[in-house]
mmCIF file of C-alpha atoms (C1' of nucleotides) in Angstrom:
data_model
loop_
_atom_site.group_PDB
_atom_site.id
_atom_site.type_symbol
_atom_site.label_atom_id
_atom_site.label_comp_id
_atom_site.label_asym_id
_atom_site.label_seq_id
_atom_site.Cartn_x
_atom_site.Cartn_y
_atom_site.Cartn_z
ATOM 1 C CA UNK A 89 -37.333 -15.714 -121.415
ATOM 2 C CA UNK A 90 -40.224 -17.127 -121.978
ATOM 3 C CA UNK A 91 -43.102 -17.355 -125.136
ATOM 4 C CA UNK A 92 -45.794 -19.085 -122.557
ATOM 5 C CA UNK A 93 -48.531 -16.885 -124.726
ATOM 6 C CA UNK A 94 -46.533 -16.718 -127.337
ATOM 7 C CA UNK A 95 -48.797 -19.062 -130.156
ATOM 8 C CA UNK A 96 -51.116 -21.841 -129.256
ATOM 9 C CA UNK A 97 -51.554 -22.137 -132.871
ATOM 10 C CA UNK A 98 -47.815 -23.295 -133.065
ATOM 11 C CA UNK A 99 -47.222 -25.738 -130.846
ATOM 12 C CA UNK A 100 -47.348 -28.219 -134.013
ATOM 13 C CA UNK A 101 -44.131 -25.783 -135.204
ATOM 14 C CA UNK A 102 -42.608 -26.097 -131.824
ATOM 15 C CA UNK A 103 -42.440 -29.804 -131.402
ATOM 16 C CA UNK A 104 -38.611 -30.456 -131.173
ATOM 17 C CA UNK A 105 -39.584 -32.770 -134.258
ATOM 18 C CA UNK A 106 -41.044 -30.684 -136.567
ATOM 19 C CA UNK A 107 -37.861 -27.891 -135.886
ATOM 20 C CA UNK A 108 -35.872 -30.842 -136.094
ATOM 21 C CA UNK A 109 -37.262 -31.843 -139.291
ATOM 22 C CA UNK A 110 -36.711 -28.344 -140.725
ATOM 23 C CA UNK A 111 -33.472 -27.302 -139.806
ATOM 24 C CA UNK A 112 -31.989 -30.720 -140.960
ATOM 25 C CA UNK A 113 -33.513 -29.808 -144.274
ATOM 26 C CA UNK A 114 -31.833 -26.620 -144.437
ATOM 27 C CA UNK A 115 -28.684 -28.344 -143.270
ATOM 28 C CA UNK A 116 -28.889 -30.334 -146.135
ATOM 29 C CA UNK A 117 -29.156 -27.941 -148.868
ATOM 30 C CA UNK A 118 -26.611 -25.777 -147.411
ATOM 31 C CA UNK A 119 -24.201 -28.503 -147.435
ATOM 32 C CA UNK A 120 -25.090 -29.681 -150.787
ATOM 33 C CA UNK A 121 -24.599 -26.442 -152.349
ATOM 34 C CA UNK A 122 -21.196 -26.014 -150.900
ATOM 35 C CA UNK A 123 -20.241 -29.263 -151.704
ATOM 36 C CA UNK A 124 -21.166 -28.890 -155.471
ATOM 37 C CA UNK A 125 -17.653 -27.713 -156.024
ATOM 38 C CA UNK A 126 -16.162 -30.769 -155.455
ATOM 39 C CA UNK A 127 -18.568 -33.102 -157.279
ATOM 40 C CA UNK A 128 -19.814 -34.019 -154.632
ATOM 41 C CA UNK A 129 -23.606 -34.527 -152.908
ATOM 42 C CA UNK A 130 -24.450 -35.511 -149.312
ATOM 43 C CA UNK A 131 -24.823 -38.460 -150.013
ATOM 44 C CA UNK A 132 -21.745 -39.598 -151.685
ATOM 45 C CA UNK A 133 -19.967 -38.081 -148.333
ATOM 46 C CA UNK A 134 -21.899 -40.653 -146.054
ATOM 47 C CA UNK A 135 -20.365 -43.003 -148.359
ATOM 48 C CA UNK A 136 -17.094 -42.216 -148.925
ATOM 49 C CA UNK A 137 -16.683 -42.237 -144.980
ATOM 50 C CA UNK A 138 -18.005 -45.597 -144.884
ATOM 51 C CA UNK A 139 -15.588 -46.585 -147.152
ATOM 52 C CA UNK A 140 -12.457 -45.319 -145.131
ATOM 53 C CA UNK A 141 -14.320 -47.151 -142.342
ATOM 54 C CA UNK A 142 -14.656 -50.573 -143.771
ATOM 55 C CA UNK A 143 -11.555 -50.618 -146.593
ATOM 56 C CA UNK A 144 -12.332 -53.183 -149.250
ATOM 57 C CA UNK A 145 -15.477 -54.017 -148.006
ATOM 58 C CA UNK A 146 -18.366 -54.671 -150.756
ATOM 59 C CA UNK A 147 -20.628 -52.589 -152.856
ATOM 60 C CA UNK A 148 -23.430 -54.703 -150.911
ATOM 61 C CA UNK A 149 -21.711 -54.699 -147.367
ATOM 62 C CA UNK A 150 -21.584 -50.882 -147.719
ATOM 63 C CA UNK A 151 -24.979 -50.695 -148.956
ATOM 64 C CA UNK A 152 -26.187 -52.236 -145.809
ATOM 65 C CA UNK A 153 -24.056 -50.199 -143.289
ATOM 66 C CA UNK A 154 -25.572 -47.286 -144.818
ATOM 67 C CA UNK A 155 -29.359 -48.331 -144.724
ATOM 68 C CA UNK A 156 -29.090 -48.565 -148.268
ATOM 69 C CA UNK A 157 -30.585 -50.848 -151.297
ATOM 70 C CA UNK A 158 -28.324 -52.016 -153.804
ATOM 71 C CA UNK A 159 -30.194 -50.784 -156.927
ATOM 72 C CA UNK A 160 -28.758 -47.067 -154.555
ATOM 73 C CA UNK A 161 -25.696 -47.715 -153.758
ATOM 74 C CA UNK A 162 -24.433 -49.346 -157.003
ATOM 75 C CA UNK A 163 -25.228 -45.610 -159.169
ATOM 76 C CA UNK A 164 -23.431 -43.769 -155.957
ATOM 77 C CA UNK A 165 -20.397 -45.907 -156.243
ATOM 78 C CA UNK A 166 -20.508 -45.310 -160.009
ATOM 79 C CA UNK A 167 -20.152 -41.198 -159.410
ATOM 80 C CA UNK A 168 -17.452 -42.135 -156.799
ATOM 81 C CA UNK A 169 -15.502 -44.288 -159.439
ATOM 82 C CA UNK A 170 -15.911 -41.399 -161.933
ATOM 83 C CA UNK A 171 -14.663 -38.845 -159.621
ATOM 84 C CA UNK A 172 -11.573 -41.242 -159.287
ATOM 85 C CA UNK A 173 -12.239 -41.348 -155.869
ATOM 86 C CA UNK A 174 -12.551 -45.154 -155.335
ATOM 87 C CA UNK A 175 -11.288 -48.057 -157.159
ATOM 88 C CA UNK A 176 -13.321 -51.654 -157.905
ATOM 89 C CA UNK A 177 -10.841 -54.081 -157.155
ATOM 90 C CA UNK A 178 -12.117 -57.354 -158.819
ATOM 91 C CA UNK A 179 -12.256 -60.107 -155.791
ATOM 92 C CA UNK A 180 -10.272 -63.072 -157.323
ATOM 93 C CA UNK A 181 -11.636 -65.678 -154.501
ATOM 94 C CA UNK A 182 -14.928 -64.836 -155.074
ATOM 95 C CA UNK A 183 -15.279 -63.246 -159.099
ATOM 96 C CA UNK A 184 -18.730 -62.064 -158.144
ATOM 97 C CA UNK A 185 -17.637 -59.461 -155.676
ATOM 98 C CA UNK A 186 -15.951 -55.833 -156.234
ATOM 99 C CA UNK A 187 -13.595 -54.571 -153.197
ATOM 100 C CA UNK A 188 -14.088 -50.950 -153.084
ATOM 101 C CA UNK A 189 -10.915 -49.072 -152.211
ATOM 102 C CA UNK A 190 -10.602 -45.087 -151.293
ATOM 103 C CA UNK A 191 -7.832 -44.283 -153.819
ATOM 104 C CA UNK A 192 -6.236 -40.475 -152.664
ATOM 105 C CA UNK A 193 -8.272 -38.580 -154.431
ATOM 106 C CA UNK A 194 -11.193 -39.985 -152.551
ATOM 107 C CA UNK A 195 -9.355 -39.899 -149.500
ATOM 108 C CA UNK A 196 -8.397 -36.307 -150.325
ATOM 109 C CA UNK A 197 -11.835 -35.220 -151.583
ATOM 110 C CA UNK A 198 -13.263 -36.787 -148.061
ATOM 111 C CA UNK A 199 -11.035 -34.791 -146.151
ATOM 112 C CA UNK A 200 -12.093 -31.518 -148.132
ATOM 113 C CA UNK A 201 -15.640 -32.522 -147.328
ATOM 114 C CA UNK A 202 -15.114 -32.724 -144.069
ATOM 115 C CA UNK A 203 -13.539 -29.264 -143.788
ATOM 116 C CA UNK A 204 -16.971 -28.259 -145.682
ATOM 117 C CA UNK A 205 -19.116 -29.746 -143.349
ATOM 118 C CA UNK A 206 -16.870 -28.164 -140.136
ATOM 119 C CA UNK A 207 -17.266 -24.507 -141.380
ATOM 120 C CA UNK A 208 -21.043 -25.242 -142.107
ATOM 121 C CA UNK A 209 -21.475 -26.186 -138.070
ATOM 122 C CA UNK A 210 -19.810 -22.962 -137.502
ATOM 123 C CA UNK A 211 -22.870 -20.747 -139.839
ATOM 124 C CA UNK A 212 -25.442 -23.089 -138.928
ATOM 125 C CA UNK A 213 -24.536 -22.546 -134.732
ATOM 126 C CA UNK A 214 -23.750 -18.878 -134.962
ATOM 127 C CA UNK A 215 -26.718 -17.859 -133.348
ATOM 128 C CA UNK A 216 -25.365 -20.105 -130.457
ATOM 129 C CA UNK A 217 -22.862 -19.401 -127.585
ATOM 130 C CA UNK A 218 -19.512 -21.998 -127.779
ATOM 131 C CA UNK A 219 -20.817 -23.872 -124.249
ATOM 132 C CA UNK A 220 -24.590 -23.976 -126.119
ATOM 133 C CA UNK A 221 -23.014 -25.481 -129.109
ATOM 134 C CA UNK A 222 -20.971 -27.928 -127.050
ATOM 135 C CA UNK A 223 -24.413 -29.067 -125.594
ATOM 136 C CA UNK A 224 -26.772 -28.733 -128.386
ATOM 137 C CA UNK A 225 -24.196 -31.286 -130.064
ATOM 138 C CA UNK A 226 -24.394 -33.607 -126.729
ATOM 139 C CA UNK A 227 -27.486 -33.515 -126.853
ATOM 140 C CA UNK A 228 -27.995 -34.017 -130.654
ATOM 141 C CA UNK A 229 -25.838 -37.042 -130.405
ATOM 142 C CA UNK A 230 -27.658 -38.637 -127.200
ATOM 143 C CA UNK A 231 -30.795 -38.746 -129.852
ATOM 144 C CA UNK A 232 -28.980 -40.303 -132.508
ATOM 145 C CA UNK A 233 -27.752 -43.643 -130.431
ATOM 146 C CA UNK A 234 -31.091 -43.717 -129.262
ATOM 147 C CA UNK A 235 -32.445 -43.615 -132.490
ATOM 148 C CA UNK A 236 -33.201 -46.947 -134.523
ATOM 149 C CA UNK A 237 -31.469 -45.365 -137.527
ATOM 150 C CA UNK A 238 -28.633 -43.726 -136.465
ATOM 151 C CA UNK B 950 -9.379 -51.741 -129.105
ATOM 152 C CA UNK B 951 -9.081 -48.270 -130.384
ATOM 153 C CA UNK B 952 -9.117 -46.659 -134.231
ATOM 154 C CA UNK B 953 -7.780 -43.574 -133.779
ATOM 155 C CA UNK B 954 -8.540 -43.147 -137.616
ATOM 156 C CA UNK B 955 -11.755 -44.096 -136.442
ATOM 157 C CA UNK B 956 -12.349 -40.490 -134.250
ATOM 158 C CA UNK B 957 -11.422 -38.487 -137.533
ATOM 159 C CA UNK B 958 -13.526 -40.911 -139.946
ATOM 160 C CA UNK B 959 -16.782 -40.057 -138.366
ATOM 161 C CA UNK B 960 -15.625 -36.369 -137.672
ATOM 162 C CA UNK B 961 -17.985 -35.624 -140.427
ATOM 163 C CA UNK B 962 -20.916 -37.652 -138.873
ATOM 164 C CA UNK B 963 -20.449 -36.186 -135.634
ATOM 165 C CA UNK B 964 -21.514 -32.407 -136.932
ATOM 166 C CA UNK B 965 -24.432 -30.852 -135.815
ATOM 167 C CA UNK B 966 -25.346 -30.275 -139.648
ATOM 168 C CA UNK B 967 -25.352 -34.315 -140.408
ATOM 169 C CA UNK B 968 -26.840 -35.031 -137.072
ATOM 170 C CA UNK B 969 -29.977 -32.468 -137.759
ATOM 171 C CA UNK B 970 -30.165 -34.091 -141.178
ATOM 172 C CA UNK B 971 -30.559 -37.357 -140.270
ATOM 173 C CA UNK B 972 -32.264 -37.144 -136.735
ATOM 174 C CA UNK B 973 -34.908 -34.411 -138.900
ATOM 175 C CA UNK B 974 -34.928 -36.887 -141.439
ATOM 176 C CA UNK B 975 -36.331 -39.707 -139.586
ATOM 177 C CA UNK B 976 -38.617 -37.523 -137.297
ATOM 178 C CA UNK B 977 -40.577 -36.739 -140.688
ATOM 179 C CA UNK B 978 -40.736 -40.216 -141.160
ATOM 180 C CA UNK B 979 -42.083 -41.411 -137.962
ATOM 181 C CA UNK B 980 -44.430 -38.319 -138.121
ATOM 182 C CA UNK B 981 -45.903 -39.342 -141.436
ATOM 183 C CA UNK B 982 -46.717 -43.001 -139.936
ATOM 184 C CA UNK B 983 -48.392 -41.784 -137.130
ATOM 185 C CA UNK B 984 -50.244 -39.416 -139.184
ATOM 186 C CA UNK B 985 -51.359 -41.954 -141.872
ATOM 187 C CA UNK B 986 -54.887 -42.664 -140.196
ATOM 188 C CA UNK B 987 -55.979 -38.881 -140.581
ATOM 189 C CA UNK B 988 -55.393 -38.829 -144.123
ATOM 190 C CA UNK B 989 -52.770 -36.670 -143.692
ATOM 191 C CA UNK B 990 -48.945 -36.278 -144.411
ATOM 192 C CA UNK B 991 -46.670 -34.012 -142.727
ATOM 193 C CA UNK B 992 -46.719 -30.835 -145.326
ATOM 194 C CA UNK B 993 -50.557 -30.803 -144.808
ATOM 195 C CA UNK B 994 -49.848 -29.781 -141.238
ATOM 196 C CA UNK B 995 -48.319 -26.863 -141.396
ATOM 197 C CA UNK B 996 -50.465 -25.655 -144.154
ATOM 198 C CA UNK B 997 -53.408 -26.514 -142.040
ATOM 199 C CA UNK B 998 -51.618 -24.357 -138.961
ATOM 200 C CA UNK B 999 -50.846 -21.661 -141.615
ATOM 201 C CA UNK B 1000 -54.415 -21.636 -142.786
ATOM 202 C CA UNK B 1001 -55.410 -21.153 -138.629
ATOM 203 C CA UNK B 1002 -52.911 -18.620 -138.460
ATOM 204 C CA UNK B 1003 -53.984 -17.038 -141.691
ATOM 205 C CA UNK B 1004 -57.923 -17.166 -142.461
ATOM 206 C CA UNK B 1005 -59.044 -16.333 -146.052
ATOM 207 C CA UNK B 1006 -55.823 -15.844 -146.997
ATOM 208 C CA UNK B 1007 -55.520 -16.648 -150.660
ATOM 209 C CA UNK B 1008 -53.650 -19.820 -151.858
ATOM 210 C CA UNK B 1009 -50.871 -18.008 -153.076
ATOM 211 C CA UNK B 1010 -50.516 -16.296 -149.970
ATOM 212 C CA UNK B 1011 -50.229 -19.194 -148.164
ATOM 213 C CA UNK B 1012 -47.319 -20.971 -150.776
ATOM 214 C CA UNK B 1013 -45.341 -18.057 -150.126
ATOM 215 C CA UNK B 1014 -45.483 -17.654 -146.728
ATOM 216 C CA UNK B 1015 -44.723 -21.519 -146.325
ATOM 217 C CA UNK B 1016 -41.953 -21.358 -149.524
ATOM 218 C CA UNK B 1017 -43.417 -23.385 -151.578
ATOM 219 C CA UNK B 1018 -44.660 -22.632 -155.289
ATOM 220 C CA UNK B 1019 -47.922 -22.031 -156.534
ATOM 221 C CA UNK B 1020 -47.372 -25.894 -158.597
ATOM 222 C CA UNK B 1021 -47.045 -27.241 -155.598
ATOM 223 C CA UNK B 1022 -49.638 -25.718 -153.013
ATOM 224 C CA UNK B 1023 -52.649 -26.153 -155.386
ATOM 225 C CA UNK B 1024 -53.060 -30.099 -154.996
ATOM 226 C CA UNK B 1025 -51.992 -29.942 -151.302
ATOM 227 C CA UNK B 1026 -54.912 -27.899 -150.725
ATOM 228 C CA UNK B 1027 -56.783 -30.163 -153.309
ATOM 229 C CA UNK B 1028 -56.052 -32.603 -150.681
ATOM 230 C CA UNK B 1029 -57.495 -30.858 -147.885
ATOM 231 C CA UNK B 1030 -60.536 -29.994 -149.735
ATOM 232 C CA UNK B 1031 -61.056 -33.522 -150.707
ATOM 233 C CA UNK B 1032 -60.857 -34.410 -146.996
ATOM 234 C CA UNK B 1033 -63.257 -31.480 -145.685
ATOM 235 C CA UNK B 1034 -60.837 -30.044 -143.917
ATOM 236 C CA UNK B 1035 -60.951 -26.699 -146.040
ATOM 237 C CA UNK B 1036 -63.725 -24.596 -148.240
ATOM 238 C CA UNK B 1037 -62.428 -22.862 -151.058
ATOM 239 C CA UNK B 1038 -64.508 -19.478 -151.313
ATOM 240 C CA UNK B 1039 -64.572 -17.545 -154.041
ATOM 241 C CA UNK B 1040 -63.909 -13.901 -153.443
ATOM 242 C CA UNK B 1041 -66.566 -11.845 -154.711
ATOM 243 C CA UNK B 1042 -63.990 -8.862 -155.166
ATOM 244 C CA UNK B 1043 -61.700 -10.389 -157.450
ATOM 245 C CA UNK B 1044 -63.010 -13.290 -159.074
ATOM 246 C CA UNK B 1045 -59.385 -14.705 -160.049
ATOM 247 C CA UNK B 1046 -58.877 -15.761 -156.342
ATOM 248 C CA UNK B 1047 -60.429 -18.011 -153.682
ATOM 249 C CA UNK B 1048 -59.639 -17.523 -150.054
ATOM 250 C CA UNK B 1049 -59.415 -20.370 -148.017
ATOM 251 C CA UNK B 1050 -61.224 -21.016 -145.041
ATOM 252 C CA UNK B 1051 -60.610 -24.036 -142.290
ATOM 253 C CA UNK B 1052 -63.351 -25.874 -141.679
ATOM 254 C CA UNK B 1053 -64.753 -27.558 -138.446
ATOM 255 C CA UNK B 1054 -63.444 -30.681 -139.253
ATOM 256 C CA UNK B 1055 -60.068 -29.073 -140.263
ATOM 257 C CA UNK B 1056 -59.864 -27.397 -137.241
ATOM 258 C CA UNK B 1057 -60.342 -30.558 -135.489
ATOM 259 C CA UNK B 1058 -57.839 -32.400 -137.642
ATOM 260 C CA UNK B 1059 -55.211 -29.966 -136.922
ATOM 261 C CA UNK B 1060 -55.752 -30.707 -133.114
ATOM 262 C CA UNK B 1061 -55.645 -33.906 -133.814
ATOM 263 C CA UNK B 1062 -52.374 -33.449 -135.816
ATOM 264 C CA UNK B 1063 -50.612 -31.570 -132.838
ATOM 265 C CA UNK B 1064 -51.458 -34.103 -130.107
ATOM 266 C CA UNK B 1065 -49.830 -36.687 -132.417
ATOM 267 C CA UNK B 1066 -47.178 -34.276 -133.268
ATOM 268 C CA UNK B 1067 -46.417 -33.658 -129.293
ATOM 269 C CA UNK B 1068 -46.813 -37.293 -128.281
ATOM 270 C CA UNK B 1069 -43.850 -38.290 -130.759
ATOM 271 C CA UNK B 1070 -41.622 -35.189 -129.057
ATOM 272 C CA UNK B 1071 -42.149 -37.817 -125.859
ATOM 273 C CA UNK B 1072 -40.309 -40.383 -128.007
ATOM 274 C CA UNK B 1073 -38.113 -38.806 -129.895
ATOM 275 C CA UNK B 1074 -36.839 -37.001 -126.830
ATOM 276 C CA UNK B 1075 -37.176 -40.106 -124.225
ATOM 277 C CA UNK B 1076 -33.421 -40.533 -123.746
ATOM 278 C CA UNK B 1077 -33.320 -37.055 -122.595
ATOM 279 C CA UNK B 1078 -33.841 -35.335 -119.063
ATOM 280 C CA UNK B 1079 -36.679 -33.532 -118.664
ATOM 281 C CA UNK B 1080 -34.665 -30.298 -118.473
ATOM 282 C CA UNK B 1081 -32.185 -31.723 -121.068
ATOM 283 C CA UNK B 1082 -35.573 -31.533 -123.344
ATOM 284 C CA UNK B 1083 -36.337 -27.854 -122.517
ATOM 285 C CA UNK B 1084 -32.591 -27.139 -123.411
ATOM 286 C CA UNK B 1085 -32.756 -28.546 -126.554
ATOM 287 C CA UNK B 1086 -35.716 -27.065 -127.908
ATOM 288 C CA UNK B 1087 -34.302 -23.479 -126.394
ATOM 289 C CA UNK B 1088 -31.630 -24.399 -128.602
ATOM 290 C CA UNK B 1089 -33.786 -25.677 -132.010
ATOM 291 C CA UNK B 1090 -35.892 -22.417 -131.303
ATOM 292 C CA UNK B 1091 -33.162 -20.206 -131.677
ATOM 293 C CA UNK B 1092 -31.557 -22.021 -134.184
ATOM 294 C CA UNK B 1093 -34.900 -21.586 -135.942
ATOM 295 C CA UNK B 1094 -35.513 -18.086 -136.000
ATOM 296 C CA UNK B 1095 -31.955 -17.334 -137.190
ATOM 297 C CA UNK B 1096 -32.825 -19.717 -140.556
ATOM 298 C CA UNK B 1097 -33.238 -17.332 -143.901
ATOM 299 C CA UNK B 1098 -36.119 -19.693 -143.754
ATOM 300 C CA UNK B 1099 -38.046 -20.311 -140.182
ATOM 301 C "C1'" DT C 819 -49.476 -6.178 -168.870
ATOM 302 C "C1'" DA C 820 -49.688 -8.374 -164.434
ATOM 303 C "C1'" DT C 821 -51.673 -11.747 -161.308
ATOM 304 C "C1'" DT C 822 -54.386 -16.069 -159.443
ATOM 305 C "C1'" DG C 823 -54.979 -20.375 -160.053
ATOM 306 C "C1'" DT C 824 -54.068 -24.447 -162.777
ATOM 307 C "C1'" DT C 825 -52.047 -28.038 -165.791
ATOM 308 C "C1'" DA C 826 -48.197 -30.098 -168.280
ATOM 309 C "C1'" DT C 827 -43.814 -31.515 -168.022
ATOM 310 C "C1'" DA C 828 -39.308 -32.709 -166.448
ATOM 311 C "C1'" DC C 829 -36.040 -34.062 -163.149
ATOM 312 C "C1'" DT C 830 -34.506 -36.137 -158.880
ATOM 313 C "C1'" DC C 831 -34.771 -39.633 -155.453
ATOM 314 C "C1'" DT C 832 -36.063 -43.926 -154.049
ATOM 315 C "C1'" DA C 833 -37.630 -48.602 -154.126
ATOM 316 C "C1'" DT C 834 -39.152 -53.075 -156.346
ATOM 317 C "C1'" DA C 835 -38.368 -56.447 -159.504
ATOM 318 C "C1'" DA C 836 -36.004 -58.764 -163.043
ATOM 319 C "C1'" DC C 837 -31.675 -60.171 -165.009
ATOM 320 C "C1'" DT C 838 -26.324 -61.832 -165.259
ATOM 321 C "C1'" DA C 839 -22.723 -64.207 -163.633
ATOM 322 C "C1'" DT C 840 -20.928 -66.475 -160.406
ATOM 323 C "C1'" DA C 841 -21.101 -69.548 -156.153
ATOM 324 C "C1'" DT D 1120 -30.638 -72.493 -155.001
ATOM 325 C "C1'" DA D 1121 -28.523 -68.480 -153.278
ATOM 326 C "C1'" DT D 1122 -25.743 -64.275 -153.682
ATOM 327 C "C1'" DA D 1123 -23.103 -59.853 -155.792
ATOM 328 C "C1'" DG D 1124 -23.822 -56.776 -158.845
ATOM 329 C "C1'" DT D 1125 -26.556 -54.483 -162.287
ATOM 330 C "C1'" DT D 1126 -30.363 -52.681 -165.088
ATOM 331 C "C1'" DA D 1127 -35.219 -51.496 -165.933
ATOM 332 C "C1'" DT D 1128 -38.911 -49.386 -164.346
ATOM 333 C "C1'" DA D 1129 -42.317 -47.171 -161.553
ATOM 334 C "C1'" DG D 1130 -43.641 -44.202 -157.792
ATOM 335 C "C1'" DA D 1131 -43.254 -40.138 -155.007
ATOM 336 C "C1'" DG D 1132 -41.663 -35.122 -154.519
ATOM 337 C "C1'" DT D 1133 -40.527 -30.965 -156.435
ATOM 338 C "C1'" DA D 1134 -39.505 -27.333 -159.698
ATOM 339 C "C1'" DT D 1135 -40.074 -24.743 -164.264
ATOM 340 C "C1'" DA D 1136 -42.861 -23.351 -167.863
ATOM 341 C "C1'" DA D 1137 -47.075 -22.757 -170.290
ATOM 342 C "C1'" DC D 1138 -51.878 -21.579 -169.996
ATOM 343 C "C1'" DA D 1139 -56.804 -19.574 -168.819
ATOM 344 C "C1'" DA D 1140 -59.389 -16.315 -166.551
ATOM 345 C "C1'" DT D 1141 -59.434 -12.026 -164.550
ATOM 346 C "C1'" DA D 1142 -57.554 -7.675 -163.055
#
DNA sequence: TATTGTTATACTCTATAACTATA
DNA sequence: TATAGTTATAGAGTATAACAATA
């Protein structure tokens, strides 16, 4: 099938960027708005899976895995703390530092956001065959190692 | 050496939904460096391909059809005024309104614009075969026109 | 009363810079 | 002096509400 005639005027809303660029925005929202249950914003879920990643790593160390300045990441791990979803474990070598440890209900709430996240693939590919999902994710993922933020 | 709490910690990385985020995410980004030296940022692009697609159409008109309030489109196309890239022309009919109309200059910007936009595709999409690149935007494309919002 | 365009305002997100307490 | 954490603050982006002119 093809849309050769289809719109010189979009080309600009063809470019795999720009459709990139707005269907990660919608991807976003959806998943924020299902996540608002839990307490819970993208963001923090980046987080919390860096923190099962790196277990008592610092507020700082975290910050910087995630691309993130510390004036951000201190407020984040703040709502996380509230939530009772990670603990500050003073650092008794070094009293400056704060280990930050997934307690279970962070662990828990991760996994719940990750079940989330799952059945929002499922609405966001439905217009998609399985084998066209299996690529478009491939493919998705060949772009992100490639990319200088991944 | 193999985490195989690793595989399930970045389960919720690995979804098409966070990968569209983020990959979107920093496609806007690199878009609205390369776009810098027009005077432009990215939103003004595909009001400027709206305004093509739509001529005289009333700035309300053009919010809605692009979702985004009437707050919100009146300094955007302040901006493009301010630039030359637009006339605002007061309809004679109904004096409350102005229908915008793309200038020369805005018509060349917008070119301008889309070979940018089409040149980053080439990056964004350089670790990808060339028919790996057609697949994928087959793929965006109809992920697109399933959206509640295209 | 309703609608077009506009301004005022508020809220979020993000980043820079300054500050504290340790090292 | 440098570093971990924190707070203050300012800048974008975006949305709601109020408003003026006109229909």
């Amino acid at each position: 099938m093809y849309y050769s005639t289809m719109k010189q005027a979009s080309h600009l809303t063809n470019t795999a960027g720009y459709m990139l660029s707005k269907l990660g925005q919608a991807a976003t929202e959806e998943f924020a708005e299902r996540l608002r249950p839990l307490g819970l914003r993208p963001r923090h879920c980046g987080l919390l899976a860096a923190i099962r990643g790196m277990p008592m790593a610092s507020q700082l160390a975290l910050g910087q895995a995630l691309n993130v300045v510390p004036s951000a990441i201190v407020p984040m791990i703040d709502d996380l703390e509230a939530l009772g979803a990670i603990n500050r474990v003073p650092d008794e070598a070094d009293r400056r530092r704060y280990a930050i440890q997934l307690t279970p209900k962070g662990a828990a709430l991760l996994q719940q956001a990750m079940a989330i996240a799952l059945k929002l693939d499922d609405v966001i590919l439905a217009s998609l065959e399985k084998d066209e999902r299996d690529t478009l994710r491939r493919l998705l993922d060949k772009l992100s190692s490639r990319s200088p933020q991944g």
